PDB file of C-alpha atoms in Angstrom:
ATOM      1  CA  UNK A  54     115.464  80.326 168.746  1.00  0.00           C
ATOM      2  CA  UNK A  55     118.886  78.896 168.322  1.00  0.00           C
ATOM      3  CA  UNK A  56     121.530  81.129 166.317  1.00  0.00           C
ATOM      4  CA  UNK A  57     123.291  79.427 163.796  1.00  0.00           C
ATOM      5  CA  UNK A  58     127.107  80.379 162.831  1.00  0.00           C
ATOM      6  CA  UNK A  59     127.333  79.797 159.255  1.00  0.00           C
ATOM      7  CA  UNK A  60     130.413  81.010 157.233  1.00  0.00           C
ATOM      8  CA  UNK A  61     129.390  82.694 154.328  1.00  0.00           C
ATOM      9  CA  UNK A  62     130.421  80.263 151.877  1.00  0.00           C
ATOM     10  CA  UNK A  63     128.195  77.713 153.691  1.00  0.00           C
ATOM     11  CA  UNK A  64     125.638  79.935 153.647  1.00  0.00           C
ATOM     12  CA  UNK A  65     125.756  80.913 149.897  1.00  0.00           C
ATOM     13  CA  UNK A  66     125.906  76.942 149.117  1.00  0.00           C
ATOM     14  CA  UNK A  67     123.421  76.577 151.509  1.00  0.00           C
ATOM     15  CA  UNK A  68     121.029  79.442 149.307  1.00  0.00           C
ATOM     16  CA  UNK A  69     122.295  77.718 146.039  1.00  0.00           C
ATOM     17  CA  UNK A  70     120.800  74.456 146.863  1.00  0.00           C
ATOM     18  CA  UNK A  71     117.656  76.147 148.353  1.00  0.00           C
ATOM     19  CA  UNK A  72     117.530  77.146 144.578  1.00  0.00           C
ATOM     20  CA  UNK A  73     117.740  73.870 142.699  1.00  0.00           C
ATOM     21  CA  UNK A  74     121.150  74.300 141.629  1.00  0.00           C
ATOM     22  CA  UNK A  75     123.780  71.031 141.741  1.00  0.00           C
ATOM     23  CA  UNK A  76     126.957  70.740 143.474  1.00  0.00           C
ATOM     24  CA  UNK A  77     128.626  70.790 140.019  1.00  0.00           C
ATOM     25  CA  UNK A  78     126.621  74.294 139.187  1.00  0.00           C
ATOM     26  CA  UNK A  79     128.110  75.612 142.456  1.00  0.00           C
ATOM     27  CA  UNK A  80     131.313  74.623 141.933  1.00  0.00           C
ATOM     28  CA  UNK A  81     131.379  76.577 138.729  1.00  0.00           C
ATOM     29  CA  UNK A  82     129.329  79.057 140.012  1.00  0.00           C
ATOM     30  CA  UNK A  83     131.965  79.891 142.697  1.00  0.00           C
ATOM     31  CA  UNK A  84     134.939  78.894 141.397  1.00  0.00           C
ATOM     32  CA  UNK A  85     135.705  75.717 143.852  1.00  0.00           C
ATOM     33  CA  UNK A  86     136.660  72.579 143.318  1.00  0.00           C
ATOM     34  CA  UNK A  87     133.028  69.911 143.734  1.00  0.00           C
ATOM     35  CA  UNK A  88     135.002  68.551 146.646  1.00  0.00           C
ATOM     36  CA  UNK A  89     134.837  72.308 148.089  1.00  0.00           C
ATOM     37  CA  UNK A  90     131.524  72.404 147.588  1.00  0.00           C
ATOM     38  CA  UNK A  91     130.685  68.997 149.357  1.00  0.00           C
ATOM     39  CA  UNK A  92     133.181  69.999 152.753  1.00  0.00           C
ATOM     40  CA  UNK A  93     131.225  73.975 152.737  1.00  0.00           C
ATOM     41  CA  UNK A  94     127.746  71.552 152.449  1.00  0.00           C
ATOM     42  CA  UNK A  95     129.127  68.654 154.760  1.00  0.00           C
ATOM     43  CA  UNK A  96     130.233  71.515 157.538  1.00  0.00           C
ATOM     44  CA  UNK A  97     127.318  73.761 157.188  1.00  0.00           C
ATOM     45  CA  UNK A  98     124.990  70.299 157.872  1.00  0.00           C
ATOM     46  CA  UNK A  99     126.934  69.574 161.208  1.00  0.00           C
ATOM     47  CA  UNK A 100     127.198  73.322 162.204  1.00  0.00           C
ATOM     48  CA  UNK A 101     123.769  73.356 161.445  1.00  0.00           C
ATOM     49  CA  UNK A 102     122.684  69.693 163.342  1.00  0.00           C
ATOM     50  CA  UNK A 103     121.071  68.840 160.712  1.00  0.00           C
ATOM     51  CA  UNK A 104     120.699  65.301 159.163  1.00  0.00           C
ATOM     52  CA  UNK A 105     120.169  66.126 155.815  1.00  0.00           C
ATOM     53  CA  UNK A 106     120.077  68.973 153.147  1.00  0.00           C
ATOM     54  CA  UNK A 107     116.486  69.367 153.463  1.00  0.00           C
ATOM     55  CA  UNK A 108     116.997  69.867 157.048  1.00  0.00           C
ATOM     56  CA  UNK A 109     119.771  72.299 157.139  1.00  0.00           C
ATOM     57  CA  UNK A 110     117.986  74.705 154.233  1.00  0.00           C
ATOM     58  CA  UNK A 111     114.744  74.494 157.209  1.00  0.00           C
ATOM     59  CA  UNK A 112     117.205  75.524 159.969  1.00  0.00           C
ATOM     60  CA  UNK A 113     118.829  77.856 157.686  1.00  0.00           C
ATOM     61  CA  UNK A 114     114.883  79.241 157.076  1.00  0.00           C
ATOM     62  CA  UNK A 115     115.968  78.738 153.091  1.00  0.00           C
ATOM     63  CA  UNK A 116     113.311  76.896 151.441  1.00  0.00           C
ATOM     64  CA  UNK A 117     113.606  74.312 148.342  1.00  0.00           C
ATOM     65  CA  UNK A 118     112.375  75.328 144.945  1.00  0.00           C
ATOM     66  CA  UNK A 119     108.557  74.818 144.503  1.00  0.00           C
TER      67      UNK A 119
END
């Protein structure tokens, strides 16, 4: 299995998402801007080869709210 190096702002976005929250929610969450938010999720889908968010929360092994 491939290892994935995440930073761990990538990674918490990455867990925030897997738990329905919106970019604006993490934003405010973490105190970042949205545009912080979008580069942490934009880098963590290429780090991650991933195509889309669903993808990248599957390679992360986070899963999406039921």
């Amino acid at each position: 299995m491939k290892e994935w190096i995440l930073s761990p702002l990538e990674k918490t976005c990455l867990r925030w998402i897997s738990r329905g929250r919106t970019i604006a929610e993490i934003a405010s969450l973490e105190g970042k801007s949205v545009a912080d938010i979008e580069g942490y999720l934009q880098r963590a889908l290429a780090a991650l080869e991933a195509r889309s968010t669903e993808e990248a929360l599957a390679k992360a092994n986070l899963s999406e709210p039921e």
